[in-house]
Amino acid sequence: MSLGRYLSFFSDTYYLNIFVRTIRVSLICTLVCMILGIPTAYFISRTSKKVRGVLMAIAIFPMLTNSVIRAFAWINVLGKNGIINQILGIFNIEPVSMLYTEFSVLIGTIYLFLPLMIITLVGVMENIDNDMMEAAESLGANRIVAFFKVILPMSVPGIITGSVLVFTGALTAYTTPQLLGGPSNMLMSTLIYQRAMTLNDWTSASVIALIMIVTTLIVMKGLNYVASKLDKRGLE
Amino acid sequence: MAEVRLENITVSYDGKNNVLEGLNLKVNEGELLALLGPSGCGKTTTLRVIAGFIDPKDGHMYCDDRDFTRIPVHKRNFGLVFQSYALFPHLNVYENVAFGLKLRKMDKVTIEKKVTEILKVCDLTEFKDRLPKNLSGGQRQRVALARALVIEPELLLLDEPLSNLDAKLRLNMRVEIKRIQKKLGITTVFVTHDQEECFSISDKVAVMNGGVIEQFGTPEEIYTRPKTEFVARFIGFENFIKLHKVDGVLECADGTKISVDDSGDKDECLLTIRPDDIKIVADDYKGENVLCGEVVVRTYLGKSYQYETMTPFGKVVVNDASGTLYNTGDKIRMVLDKAKIVLV
Amino acid sequence: MKKGGFITIVAVLVFVFLMFPLVIIACTAFNTAPTISFPIQGFTLDWFKNVFATESFIDGFKLSFTLAIVATLLALLVGVPAAYALSRFSIKGKKFLKNYFLSPTIIPGIVLGYALYQFIVLTLKMGVIEGLLIGHFMVVLPYIIRVVGSSLEQFDFSIEEMAWTLGCPKIKAFFKVVLPNISSGIVASFMLAFINSFNNIPISMFLSGPGVRTLPTALMNYIEYFYDPTVSAISVLLMIGTILIMVLVEKTLGIGALTK
């Protein structure tokens, strides 16, 4: 396979759009998972062992549920006759079409990977001794300051690991964009399947597959590089 | 510097059982008070009430007559040293120490001056760029101390600060803490379960058990005059003999008369005495407070031998440095030093 | 422990977000309305009957279940000795091998499925079942090696050496001393591998053949054409299965075993 094929991938606006959309969805998904995951994981990590077990079970449960079911659940929520539109209907608001948009893909992807972020972060945060928080407080930090000055910097390795997992996961997820995105919101993974199985276009499928692997690798190496830079102080 | 008072503090974690029960305590300005007791006695809870981590169910805490009971931890300005040290692993020594000052919005120059000064006092100047994980146990301990002291706290609180150090370092740090505390004249509360550590460092001692203070006093008072059996046992008294009063005179179970300076007003009491305060005497010894026993176990202690003997009213342990050896089965006579006998 | 109000609010919202869609489909599974709709009109079990009357679901379940069990058992057979060798001996290329076992995060499932399709179906022209088995085996093997490997890291190998000095042959020592001590890791890896195989879509999409569909691909196919609560009903059944597995794991190892 020649280099030309890769160049033609990036010069074809159709492909390029899909590539950019995939990166955009993965990036926003990672950010949202971070913003929602960090406080939630901190909340979970500070509960008693018993409560933590229950909360973790609730967080793990969607992860163990088939992704078809999870996507199907969001079809029920976001669809034309879905929950949200029915509620809007009560207030005589015209149905909004949310399904088969980039928004629905994003929601589905966040739903897919938020538990992963939470679980990764809890793993790191529950090992942060409560003494750290108390030490910061005794030195004059209120809870919010102590969280940002002590807990957050100490959680950086977990945040990086979680972000790598979420980003690469979102980049390569197939079922969710297939069911929630529809043909007009294709991502790289759905594109591969379409090229290979529907159009029998093996060359394109292989090119996309390789681009996907390379992108994943670059992101992983990149984030790990950032981590090692941030981490040169050597977190334990 | 401050004076601290706890009044009627009651703490309960589950709403039913009280961990502290109507506790009263006063620490004078510039004094070092040790809270001594076995694990679970409530000493750490007491410290955490003072620090502000625990809201007492009842009672008040005063600092220089200001009511501190409801003041949040971060506004109390108390320096705290944890058993685990709780150094921030992502910050180096300098940044750890500067943490509290930065929160007080001090300017860079002041912060640098204060940190440099306290690092010098704590002998840490050369380590200021190191991360906690690259420090030895003793160095970490001193960083924790420096970090607590640099904010010029009203009160210094130490939670078993020496228990993670090896024996030799512990002795050095003990002296070091005392030196720094006296130099700065800072009121200090020190939690420990080690009686030797406690006596050597403190001005006042509160021995705690089951959420109440069993005895409060100077180290000397507590060491020589324990008031309860619990305190006596905890600080190393080993011999306990039941006595009862017959015609105003104390007797052992077998009728051996015991003469003491003050026989108290109870009809029954417990005699206690340290093994060092019993002497082995010759068979023809005439005098008061003589017990007979048979040697059961002999243990070499270095400067003396310890004999565990069986008497008609139970086990009696005696330390003998005279050099005369007794063997298992030997009958010996022991005299209790009248001045050292404690009744509880 | 006192907690900030903000953090509590976020956490509650997140948990609502996580549970809400699943609760919704659970509700629709019992609704009499033929399309998925709210509010609930009446209670019925018809959709569950429909599940058992739909051949592609029953066949799909049988295939998925068998595939998951067989692939996981095969992977255990290969993975446990491999994990043992990786942590016990310093083999050349150990780092490379370890990286390989992290590969599921590098090689996307969809790419692996595509690659396997090209190799197994187009080049080797293997049967559908064999192809699926190889694909699922490759998906679950890394889970086995990682989870068993992490419990071997906790294992004190001097215990094994102790057994040798007491006259126990090496093979026997492995079964009598090492295995019992990593049994919880093996059970956890089994559960994790089973669930991942059972739920896998990208591999199965590529390797399924005419008339041979795993349950998730059958479901996916069904959703693309029909929109009725039968899928809700089957979702409820699968969720009950998941809950059973979680309870089982919690009772034996603690739920934390699944997050390693």
XYZ file of N, CA, C and O in Angstrom, chain A residues 129-143 145-146 149-150 153-154 232-236, chain B residues 48 53 73-74 78 80 82 84 86-92 95-96 99-100 103-104 131 133 147-148 151:
208
model
N -4.524 9.030 51.512
C -4.836 8.999 52.925
C -5.650 10.230 53.311
O -5.343 11.340 52.896
N -6.681 10.000 54.120
C -7.493 11.117 54.586
C -6.655 12.130 55.367
O -6.989 13.303 55.451
N -5.536 11.653 55.936
C -4.617 12.560 56.650
C -4.181 13.733 55.780
O -3.965 14.836 56.271
N -4.035 13.476 54.457
C -3.576 14.532 53.542
C -4.542 15.709 53.570
O -4.151 16.859 53.653
N -5.807 15.364 53.468
C -6.863 16.373 53.475
C -6.845 17.100 54.818
O -6.914 18.333 54.869
N -6.719 16.342 55.891
C -6.757 16.957 57.218
C -5.534 17.819 57.457
O -5.614 18.886 58.061
N -4.385 17.356 56.948
C -3.164 18.146 57.094
C -3.340 19.485 56.390
O -3.001 20.543 56.938
N -3.900 19.437 55.165
C -4.107 20.681 54.416
C -5.067 21.598 55.171
O -4.848 22.806 55.278
N -6.100 21.008 55.754
C -7.064 21.828 56.497
C -6.420 22.460 57.724
O -6.657 23.618 58.039
N -5.595 21.671 58.420
C -4.972 22.212 59.622
C -4.010 23.345 59.277
O -3.709 24.194 60.096
N -3.544 23.350 58.020
C -2.636 24.426 57.609
C -3.411 25.629 57.073
O -2.822 26.589 56.601
N -4.735 25.541 57.117
C -5.524 26.716 56.773
C -6.279 26.629 55.468
O -6.813 27.628 55.000
N -6.319 25.447 54.839
C -7.050 25.331 53.580
C -8.480 24.906 53.872
O -8.690 23.993 54.657
N -9.464 25.558 53.240
C -10.817 25.023 53.373
C -10.932 23.823 52.434
O -10.010 23.518 51.688
N -12.085 23.147 52.469
C -12.199 21.890 51.741
C -11.966 22.033 50.242
O -11.348 21.190 49.614
N -10.223 24.388 48.601
C -8.802 24.649 48.326
C -7.996 23.372 48.524
O -7.149 23.018 47.694
N -8.275 22.663 49.603
C -7.534 21.424 49.882
C -7.723 20.433 48.748
O -6.779 19.758 48.328
N -5.621 21.720 45.791
C -4.176 21.796 46.013
C -3.558 20.442 46.335
O -2.361 20.244 46.157
N -4.360 19.543 46.878
C -3.782 18.282 47.335
C -4.357 17.070 46.589
O -3.625 16.318 45.951
N -3.890 17.264 42.422
C -2.539 16.942 41.917
C -2.131 15.504 42.194
O -1.450 14.884 41.386
N -2.582 14.962 43.332
C -2.203 13.587 43.649
C -2.960 12.587 42.778
O -2.564 11.435 42.677
N 7.248 14.368 36.656
C 8.686 14.265 36.877
C 9.011 14.476 38.344
O 10.088 14.134 38.804
N 8.020 15.017 39.067
C 8.192 15.109 40.506
C 8.064 13.729 41.128
O 8.342 13.563 42.306
N 7.606 12.766 40.328
C 7.600 11.384 40.798
C 6.537 11.108 41.836
O 6.822 10.933 43.006
N 5.289 11.109 41.396
C 4.234 10.732 42.325
C 4.399 9.264 42.668
O 4.772 8.467 41.828
N 4.069 8.935 43.893
C 4.214 7.539 44.286
C 3.008 6.739 43.845
O 1.933 7.253 43.785
N -8.261 14.997 68.148
C -9.009 15.389 66.943
C -10.148 16.355 67.269
O -10.547 17.143 66.423
N -11.460 18.253 63.906
C -11.942 17.270 62.935
C -13.223 16.597 63.405
O -13.942 16.009 62.619
N -11.768 23.668 61.058
C -10.347 23.322 61.171
C -9.441 24.384 60.551
O -8.479 24.833 61.177
N -9.778 24.796 59.326
C -8.827 25.644 58.608
C -8.769 27.066 59.149
O -7.945 27.857 58.731
N -4.011 25.855 64.215
C -3.287 24.917 65.070
C -2.348 24.112 64.176
O -2.740 23.687 63.100
N -0.435 20.744 63.220
C -0.742 19.341 63.475
C 0.309 18.450 62.841
O 0.678 18.657 61.696
N 0.868 14.469 61.989
C 0.191 13.179 61.966
C 1.179 12.041 62.200
O 2.357 12.162 61.906
N 1.249 9.501 60.382
C 1.735 9.137 59.042
C 2.512 10.289 58.405
O 2.934 10.188 57.268
N 1.704 12.603 56.741
C 0.831 13.215 55.724
C 1.534 14.320 54.958
O 0.968 15.380 54.726
N 2.765 14.069 54.551
C 3.443 15.043 53.685
C 2.820 14.949 52.298
O 2.467 13.864 51.849
N 2.691 16.090 51.627
C 2.112 16.071 50.294
C 3.137 15.502 49.316
O 4.184 16.112 49.100
N 2.852 14.347 48.716
C 3.880 13.669 47.921
C 4.249 14.412 46.640
O 5.306 14.185 46.084
N 3.354 15.304 46.167
C 3.641 16.009 44.919
C 4.406 17.299 45.154
O 4.729 18.000 44.203
N 4.684 17.629 46.394
C 5.416 18.868 46.693
C 6.745 18.525 47.361
O 6.832 17.570 48.126
N 7.771 19.330 47.062
C 9.050 19.076 47.723
C 9.037 19.663 49.144
O 8.039 20.238 49.581
N 8.156 23.335 49.389
C 6.753 23.612 49.067
C 5.794 23.062 50.122
O 4.763 23.670 50.417
N 6.165 21.912 50.687
C 5.356 21.376 51.767
C 5.293 22.354 52.929
O 4.224 22.636 53.464
N 3.326 25.546 52.185
C 1.902 25.354 51.854
C 0.975 26.256 52.684
O 0.145 26.982 52.150
N 1.141 26.199 54.000
C 0.255 26.956 54.888
C 0.447 28.457 54.741
O -0.503 29.238 54.843
N -1.321 29.818 51.693
C -2.759 29.953 51.915
C -3.078 31.212 52.699
O -4.184 31.732 52.645
N -2.076 31.700 53.435
C -2.283 32.927 54.200
C -1.949 34.161 53.375
O -1.841 35.254 53.903
N 11.841 15.527 47.309
C 10.461 15.092 47.476
C 10.379 14.186 48.701
O 11.353 13.516 49.048
N 9.320 11.316 49.193
C 9.690 9.903 49.045
C 11.194 9.702 49.066
O 11.661 8.586 49.247
N 6.459 22.006 58.930
C 5.264 22.459 58.223
C 4.198 22.924 59.213
O 3.465 23.872 58.962
N 4.137 22.234 60.361
C 3.148 22.603 61.360
C 3.571 23.864 62.109
O 2.738 24.670 62.511
N 3.547 28.023 60.411
C 2.376 28.896 60.394
C 2.210 29.610 61.735
O 1.219 30.293 61.957
